[in-house]
């Protein structure tokens, strides 16, 4: 959130007159990725800042296969269908950058592959999983 432009909002909240001062309040921040510059910014809101990780920072789970395909913007949809068909029934997580894109990709995939038993479900923080 901090690197996505929410820094001023966080500042407003932690500096609000009703907020307990640093050292009395408890602040916890969680992130799948936490670059050094974001850690430094987060530390300004915390006393006795600590950084806890699980696994290898920057590493991947050896049980997960990650695939990257580079293609032009106009070829993305066809490539997605091709990859989903090649994977068959394999469990797959597809990350996109917005709820709108997640909903679109889920609808698009179902409309174009449901006859082959492939259908994606859009999941984001507003969903109950």
Coordinates of N, CA, C and O in Angstrom, one line a residue:
X1 N 0.8 -1.2 0.0 CA 0.0 0.0 0.0 C 0.9 1.3 0.0 O 0.5 2.2 -0.7
X2 N 1.9 1.2 0.8 CA 2.8 2.4 0.9 C 3.3 2.8 -0.5 O 3.4 4.0 -0.8
X3 N 3.8 1.8 -1.3 CA 4.4 2.1 -2.6 C 3.3 2.3 -3.7 O 3.7 2.6 -4.8
X4 N 2.1 2.2 -3.3 CA 1.0 2.4 -4.3 C 0.3 3.8 -4.1 O -0.8 4.0 -4.6
X5 N 0.9 4.7 -3.3 CA 0.4 6.0 -3.2 C -0.5 6.2 -1.9 O -1.1 7.2 -1.7
X6 N -0.5 5.1 -1.1 CA -1.3 5.3 0.2 C -0.5 5.8 1.3 O -1.0 6.0 2.4
X7 N 0.8 6.2 1.1 CA 1.6 6.8 2.2 C 0.9 7.9 2.8 O 0.9 8.0 4.1
X8 N 0.4 8.9 2.1 CA -0.2 10.1 2.7 C -1.4 9.7 3.6 O -1.7 10.3 4.6
X9 N -2.2 8.7 3.2 CA -3.3 8.2 3.9 C -2.9 7.6 5.3 O -3.5 7.8 6.3
X10 N -1.8 6.8 5.2 CA -1.2 6.2 6.4 C -0.7 7.3 7.3 O -1.0 7.3 8.5
X11 N 0.0 8.3 6.8 CA 0.4 9.4 7.6 C -0.7 10.1 8.3 O -0.6 10.5 9.5
X12 N -1.8 10.4 7.6 CA -3.0 11.1 8.1 C -3.5 10.3 9.3 O -3.9 10.8 10.3
X13 N -3.6 8.9 9.1 CA -4.2 8.1 10.2 C -3.3 8.1 11.4 O -3.7 8.3 12.5
X14 N -2.0 7.8 11.2 CA -1.1 7.7 12.4 C -0.8 9.0 13.1 O -0.4 9.1 14.3
X15 N -1.0 10.1 12.4 CA -0.8 11.4 13.0 C -2.1 12.1 13.5 O -2.1 13.2 13.9
X16 N -3.2 11.4 13.4 CA -4.5 11.9 13.8 C -4.4 12.1 15.4 O -3.8 11.3 16.1
X17 N -5.1 13.2 15.9 CA -5.0 13.5 17.3 C -5.5 12.3 18.2 O -5.1 12.2 19.4
X18 N -6.4 11.5 17.7 CA -7.0 10.4 18.5 C -6.1 9.2 18.5 O -6.4 8.2 19.3
X19 N -5.1 9.2 17.7 CA -4.2 8.0 17.6 C -3.2 8.0 18.7 O -2.6 9.1 19.0
X20 N -3.0 6.9 19.3 CA -1.9 6.8 20.4 C -0.6 7.1 19.7 O -0.3 6.7 18.6
X21 N 0.4 7.7 20.5 CA 1.7 8.0 19.9 C 2.5 6.7 19.7 O 2.3 5.7 20.3
X22 N 3.5 6.9 18.8 CA 4.4 5.8 18.5 C 5.1 5.4 19.8 O 5.4 6.2 20.6
X23 N 5.2 4.1 20.1 CA 5.7 3.6 21.3 C 4.6 3.1 22.2 O 4.9 2.2 23.0
X24 N 3.4 3.6 22.1 CA 2.3 3.1 22.8 C 1.4 2.3 21.9 O 0.9 1.2 22.3
X25 N 1.2 2.7 20.7 CA 0.3 2.0 19.8 C 1.1 0.8 19.2 O 2.3 0.7 19.3
X26 N 0.4 -0.2 18.7 CA 1.0 -1.3 18.1 C 0.7 -1.2 16.6 O -0.4 -1.1 16.2
X27 N 1.7 -1.3 15.8 CA 1.6 -1.2 14.3 C 2.2 -2.5 13.7 O 3.3 -2.8 14.0
X28 N 1.4 -3.2 12.9 CA 1.9 -4.4 12.2 C 1.6 -4.2 10.7 O 0.5 -3.7 10.4
X29 N 2.6 -4.5 9.9 CA 2.4 -4.3 8.5 C 2.8 -5.7 7.9 O 3.8 -6.3 8.3
X30 N 2.0 -6.1 6.9 CA 2.2 -7.4 6.3 C 2.3 -7.2 4.8 O 1.5 -6.4 4.2
X31 N 3.2 -7.9 4.1 CA 3.3 -7.7 2.7 C 4.0 -8.9 2.1 O 4.9 -9.5 2.7
X32 N 3.5 -9.3 0.9 CA 4.1 -10.4 0.2 C 5.5 -10.0 -0.3 O 6.4 -10.8 -0.4
X33 N 5.6 -8.7 -0.6 CA 6.9 -8.2 -1.1 C 7.0 -6.9 -0.2 O 6.1 -6.1 0.0
X34 N 8.2 -6.7 0.3 CA 8.5 -5.6 1.1 C 9.9 -5.0 0.8 O 10.8 -5.3 1.6
X35 N 10.0 -4.2 -0.2 CA 11.3 -3.7 -0.6 C 11.9 -2.8 0.5 O 11.2 -2.3 1.3
X36 N 13.2 -2.7 0.4 CA 14.0 -2.0 1.5 C 13.4 -0.6 1.7 O 13.3 -0.1 2.8
X37 N 13.1 0.2 0.6 CA 12.6 1.5 0.8 C 11.3 1.6 1.5 O 11.0 2.5 2.2
X38 N 10.5 0.5 1.2 CA 9.1 0.5 1.9 C 9.3 0.1 3.4 O 8.6 0.6 4.3
X39 N 10.3 -0.8 3.7 CA 10.6 -1.1 5.0 C 11.1 0.1 5.8 O 10.7 0.3 7.0
X40 N 11.9 0.9 5.2 CA 12.4 2.2 5.8 C 11.2 3.1 6.1 O 11.1 3.7 7.2
X41 N 10.3 3.2 5.2 CA 9.1 4.1 5.4 C 8.2 3.5 6.5 O 7.8 4.3 7.4
X42 N 8.0 2.2 6.5 CA 7.2 1.6 7.5 C 7.8 1.8 8.9 O 7.1 2.0 9.9
X43 N 9.1 1.7 9.0 CA 9.8 1.8 10.3 C 9.6 3.2 10.9 O 9.7 3.3 12.1
X44 N 9.4 4.2 10.1 CA 9.1 5.5 10.7 C 7.9 5.6 11.5 O 7.7 6.5 12.3
X45 N 7.0 4.6 11.3 CA 5.7 4.6 12.1 C 5.8 3.6 13.3 O 4.8 3.4 14.0
X46 N 7.0 3.0 13.5 CA 7.1 2.0 14.5 C 8.2 2.2 15.4 O 9.2 2.8 15.0
X47 N 8.1 1.7 16.6 CA 9.2 1.8 17.6 C 9.7 0.4 17.7 O 9.0 -0.6 17.8
X48 N 11.0 0.2 17.8 CA 11.6 -1.2 17.9 C 11.2 -2.0 16.7 O 10.7 -3.1 16.8
X49 N 11.4 -1.5 15.5 CA 11.0 -2.1 14.3 C 11.7 -3.4 14.1 O 12.9 -3.5 14.3
X50 N 10.9 -4.5 13.8 CA 11.6 -5.8 13.4 C 11.0 -6.2 12.1 O 9.8 -5.9 11.8
X51 N 11.7 -7.0 11.4 CA 11.3 -7.6 10.1 C 11.3 -9.1 10.2 O 12.4 -9.7 10.5
X52 N 10.2 -9.7 10.0 CA 10.1 -11.1 10.1 C 9.7 -11.7 8.8 O 8.9 -11.2 8.0
X53 N 10.4 -12.8 8.4 CA 10.1 -13.4 7.1 C 9.8 -14.9 7.3 O 10.1 -15.5 8.3
X54 N 9.2 -15.5 6.3 CA 9.0 -16.9 6.3 C 9.6 -17.4 5.0 O 9.5 -16.7 3.9
X55 N 10.2 -18.5 5.0 CA 10.8 -19.0 3.7 C 12.1 -18.2 3.4 O 12.7 -17.5 4.2
X56 N 12.4 -18.1 2.1 CA 13.5 -17.4 1.6 C 13.1 -16.1 0.9 O 12.2 -16.1 0.0
X57 N 13.6 -15.0 1.4 CA 13.2 -13.7 0.8 C 13.6 -13.7 -0.6 O 14.7 -13.9 -1.0
X58 N 12.6 -13.4 -1.5 CA 12.8 -13.4 -2.9 C 12.8 -14.7 -3.6 O 13.0 -14.9 -4.8
X59 N 12.7 -15.8 -2.7 CA 12.7 -17.1 -3.3 C 11.3 -17.6 -3.6 O 10.3 -17.0 -3.2
X60 N 11.2 -18.7 -4.2 CA 9.9 -19.3 -4.5 C 9.8 -20.7 -3.9 O 10.8 -21.3 -3.6
X61 N 8.6 -21.1 -3.7 CA 8.3 -22.4 -3.2 C 8.7 -23.5 -4.2 O 8.2 -23.4 -5.4
X62 N 9.5 -24.5 -3.9 CA 10.0 -25.4 -4.9 C 8.8 -26.3 -5.4 O 8.9 -26.9 -6.5
X63 N 7.7 -26.3 -4.7 CA 6.5 -27.1 -5.2 C 5.6 -26.3 -6.1 O 4.6 -26.8 -6.5
X64 N 6.0 -25.1 -6.4 CA 5.2 -24.2 -7.3 C 6.0 -24.0 -8.6 O 7.1 -23.5 -8.6
X65 N 5.3 -24.2 -9.7 CA 5.9 -23.9 -11.0 C 5.4 -22.6 -11.5 O 4.2 -22.3 -11.5
X66 N 6.3 -21.6 -11.8 CA 5.9 -20.3 -12.3 C 6.3 -20.2 -13.7 O 7.4 -20.6 -14.1
X67 N 5.3 -19.8 -14.5 CA 5.5 -19.6 -16.0 C 5.4 -18.2 -16.4 O 4.5 -17.5 -15.8
X68 N 6.2 -17.7 -17.3 CA 6.1 -16.4 -17.8 C 6.1 -16.4 -19.3 O 6.9 -17.1 -19.9
X69 N 5.1 -15.8 -19.9 CA 5.0 -15.7 -21.4 C 5.0 -14.3 -21.8 O 4.1 -13.5 -21.3
X70 N 5.8 -13.9 -22.7 CA 5.9 -12.6 -23.2 C 5.1 -12.6 -24.6 O 5.4 -13.4 -25.4
X71 N 4.2 -11.7 -24.7 CA 3.5 -11.6 -25.9 C 2.9 -10.1 -26.1 O 2.9 -9.4 -25.1
X72 N 2.5 -9.8 -27.3 CA 1.9 -8.5 -27.5 C 0.6 -8.3 -26.8 O -0.1 -9.3 -26.5
X73 N 0.2 -7.1 -26.5 CA -1.1 -6.9 -25.9 C -2.3 -7.5 -26.6 O -3.1 -8.1 -26.0
X74 N -2.2 -7.4 -27.9 CA -3.4 -8.0 -28.7 C -3.4 -9.5 -28.7 O -4.4 -10.1 -29.0
X75 N -2.3 -10.1 -28.4 CA -2.2 -11.6 -28.4 C -2.4 -12.2 -27.0 O -2.4 -13.4 -26.8
X76 N -2.6 -11.4 -26.0 CA -2.8 -11.9 -24.6 C -3.9 -12.8 -24.4 O -3.8 -13.9 -23.8
X77 N -5.1 -12.5 -24.9 CA -6.2 -13.4 -24.8 C -6.0 -14.7 -25.4 O -6.3 -15.8 -24.8
X78 N -5.5 -14.8 -26.6 CA -5.3 -16.0 -27.3 C -4.3 -16.8 -26.6 O -4.4 -18.1 -26.4
X79 N -3.2 -16.2 -26.1 CA -2.2 -16.9 -25.3 C -2.7 -17.5 -24.0 O -2.4 -18.6 -23.6
X80 N -3.6 -16.7 -23.3 CA -4.2 -17.2 -22.1 C -5.0 -18.5 -22.4 O -4.8 -19.5 -21.7
X81 N -5.8 -18.5 -23.4 CA -6.6 -19.6 -23.7 C -5.7 -20.8 -24.1 O -5.9 -21.9 -23.6
X82 N -4.6 -20.6 -24.9 CA -3.7 -21.6 -25.2 C -3.0 -22.2 -24.0 O -3.0 -23.5 -23.9
X83 N -2.6 -21.4 -23.1 CA -1.9 -21.9 -21.9 C -2.9 -22.7 -21.0 O -2.5 -23.8 -20.5
X84 N -4.1 -22.2 -20.8 CA -5.1 -22.9 -20.0 C -5.4 -24.2 -20.6 O -5.5 -25.2 -19.9
X85 N -5.5 -24.3 -21.9 CA -5.8 -25.6 -22.6 C -4.6 -26.5 -22.4 O -4.8 -27.7 -22.2
X86 N -3.4 -26.0 -22.6 CA -2.2 -26.9 -22.4 C -2.1 -27.4 -21.0 O -1.6 -28.5 -20.8
X87 N -2.5 -26.6 -20.0 CA -2.4 -27.1 -18.6 C -3.6 -28.1 -18.3 O -3.5 -28.8 -17.3
X88 N -4.6 -28.1 -19.1 CA -5.7 -29.1 -18.9 C -6.3 -28.8 -17.5 O -6.7 -27.6 -17.3
X89 N -6.4 -29.8 -16.7 CA -7.1 -29.6 -15.4 C -6.2 -29.2 -14.3 O -6.6 -29.3 -13.1
X90 N -5.0 -28.8 -14.6 CA -4.0 -28.5 -13.5 C -4.5 -27.3 -12.7 O -5.0 -26.3 -13.3
X91 N -4.3 -27.3 -11.4 CA -4.7 -26.2 -10.6 C -3.8 -25.0 -10.9 O -2.6 -25.2 -11.0
X92 N -4.4 -23.9 -11.2 CA -3.7 -22.7 -11.7 C -4.1 -21.5 -11.0 O -5.3 -21.3 -10.8
X93 N -3.2 -20.6 -10.6 CA -3.5 -19.3 -10.1 C -2.9 -18.3 -11.1 O -1.8 -18.3 -11.4
X94 N -3.8 -17.4 -11.5 CA -3.4 -16.3 -12.4 C -3.5 -15.0 -11.7 O -4.6 -14.7 -11.2
X95 N -2.4 -14.3 -11.6 CA -2.4 -13.0 -10.9 C -2.6 -11.9 -11.9 O -2.0 -11.8 -13.0
X96 N -3.5 -10.9 -11.6 CA -3.7 -9.7 -12.4 C -3.7 -8.5 -11.5 O -3.6 -8.7 -10.3
X97 N -3.7 -7.3 -12.1 CA -3.4 -6.1 -11.2 C -4.7 -5.4 -10.7 O -4.5 -4.4 -10.1
X98 N -5.9 -5.9 -11.0 CA -7.1 -5.2 -10.5 C -8.3 -6.1 -10.5 O -8.3 -7.2 -11.1
X99 N -9.3 -5.7 -9.7 CA -10.5 -6.5 -9.6 C -11.2 -6.6 -10.9 O -11.7 -7.6 -11.3
X100 N -11.2 -5.4 -11.6 CA -11.9 -5.3 -12.9 C -11.2 -6.3 -13.9 O -11.9 -7.0 -14.6
X101 N -9.9 -6.4 -13.9 CA -9.2 -7.3 -14.8 C -9.5 -8.8 -14.4 O -9.7 -9.6 -15.2
X102 N -9.5 -9.0 -13.0 CA -9.8 -10.4 -12.6 C -11.2 -10.8 -13.0 O -11.4 -12.0 -13.5
X103 N -12.2 -10.0 -12.9 CA -13.5 -10.3 -13.3 C -13.6 -10.5 -14.8 O -14.3 -11.4 -15.2
X104 N -12.9 -9.7 -15.5 CA -12.9 -9.8 -17.0 C -12.3 -11.1 -17.4 O -12.8 -11.8 -18.3
X105 N -11.1 -11.4 -16.9 CA -10.4 -12.6 -17.3 C -11.2 -13.9 -16.9 O -11.3 -14.8 -17.7
X106 N -11.9 -13.9 -15.7 CA -12.7 -15.0 -15.3 C -13.9 -15.2 -16.3 O -14.1 -16.3 -16.8
X107 N -14.6 -14.1 -16.7 CA -15.7 -14.2 -17.6 C -15.2 -14.6 -19.0 O -15.8 -15.5 -19.6
X108 N -14.1 -14.0 -19.4 CA -13.5 -14.3 -20.8 C -13.1 -15.8 -20.8 O -13.4 -16.5 -21.8
X109 N -12.4 -16.3 -19.8 CA -12.0 -17.7 -19.8 C -13.2 -18.7 -19.9 O -13.1 -19.6 -20.6
X110 N -14.2 -18.4 -19.1 CA -15.3 -19.3 -19.1 C -16.1 -19.2 -20.4 O -16.5 -20.3 -20.9
X111 N -16.2 -18.1 -21.0 CA -16.9 -18.0 -22.3 C -16.1 -18.7 -23.4 O -16.7 -19.1 -24.4
X112 N -14.8 -18.8 -23.3 CA -14.0 -19.3 -24.4 C -13.4 -20.7 -24.1 O -12.8 -21.3 -25.0
X113 N -13.6 -21.2 -22.9 CA -13.0 -22.6 -22.6 C -13.9 -23.5 -21.9 O -13.5 -24.6 -21.6
X114 N -15.1 -23.0 -21.5 CA -16.0 -23.9 -20.6 C -16.3 -25.2 -21.3 O -16.6 -26.2 -20.6
X115 N -16.4 -25.2 -22.6 CA -16.7 -26.4 -23.4 C -15.6 -27.5 -23.2 O -15.8 -28.6 -23.5
X116 N -14.4 -27.0 -22.7 CA -13.3 -27.9 -22.5 C -13.1 -28.2 -21.0 O -12.0 -28.6 -20.6
X117 N -14.0 -27.7 -20.2 CA -13.9 -28.0 -18.8 C -13.0 -27.0 -18.0 O -12.6 -27.3 -16.9
X118 N -12.7 -25.9 -18.6 CA -11.8 -24.9 -18.0 C -12.6 -23.7 -17.7 O -13.3 -23.1 -18.6
X119 N -12.6 -23.2 -16.5 CA -13.3 -22.0 -16.1 C -12.6 -21.4 -14.9 O -12.3 -22.1 -13.9
X120 N -12.3 -20.1 -15.0 CA -11.6 -19.4 -13.9 C -12.6 -18.8 -13.0 O -13.7 -18.4 -13.4
X121 N -12.3 -18.6 -11.7 CA -13.1 -17.9 -10.8 C -12.4 -16.6 -10.3 O -11.2 -16.7 -9.9
X122 N -13.0 -15.5 -10.4 CA -12.5 -14.2 -9.9 C -12.5 -14.2 -8.4 O -13.6 -14.4 -7.8
X123 N -11.4 -14.0 -7.8 CA -11.3 -13.9 -6.3 C -10.5 -12.7 -5.9 O -9.4 -12.5 -6.4
X124 N -11.1 -11.9 -5.0 CA -10.4 -10.7 -4.5 C -10.9 -10.5 -3.1 O -11.7 -11.2 -2.6
X125 N -10.4 -9.5 -2.4 CA -10.6 -9.3 -1.0 C -12.1 -9.2 -0.7 O -12.5 -9.4 0.5
X126 N -12.9 -8.8 -1.6 CA -14.4 -8.7 -1.3 C -15.1 -10.0 -1.3 O -16.2 -10.1 -1.0
X127 N -14.4 -11.1 -1.7 CA -15.0 -12.4 -1.8 C -14.7 -13.2 -0.5 O -13.7 -13.0 0.2
X128 N -15.6 -14.0 -0.1 CA -15.5 -14.9 1.0 C -15.0 -16.2 0.5 O -15.7 -16.9 -0.3
X129 N -13.8 -16.7 0.8 CA -13.3 -17.9 0.3 C -13.4 -19.0 1.3 O -13.2 -18.8 2.5

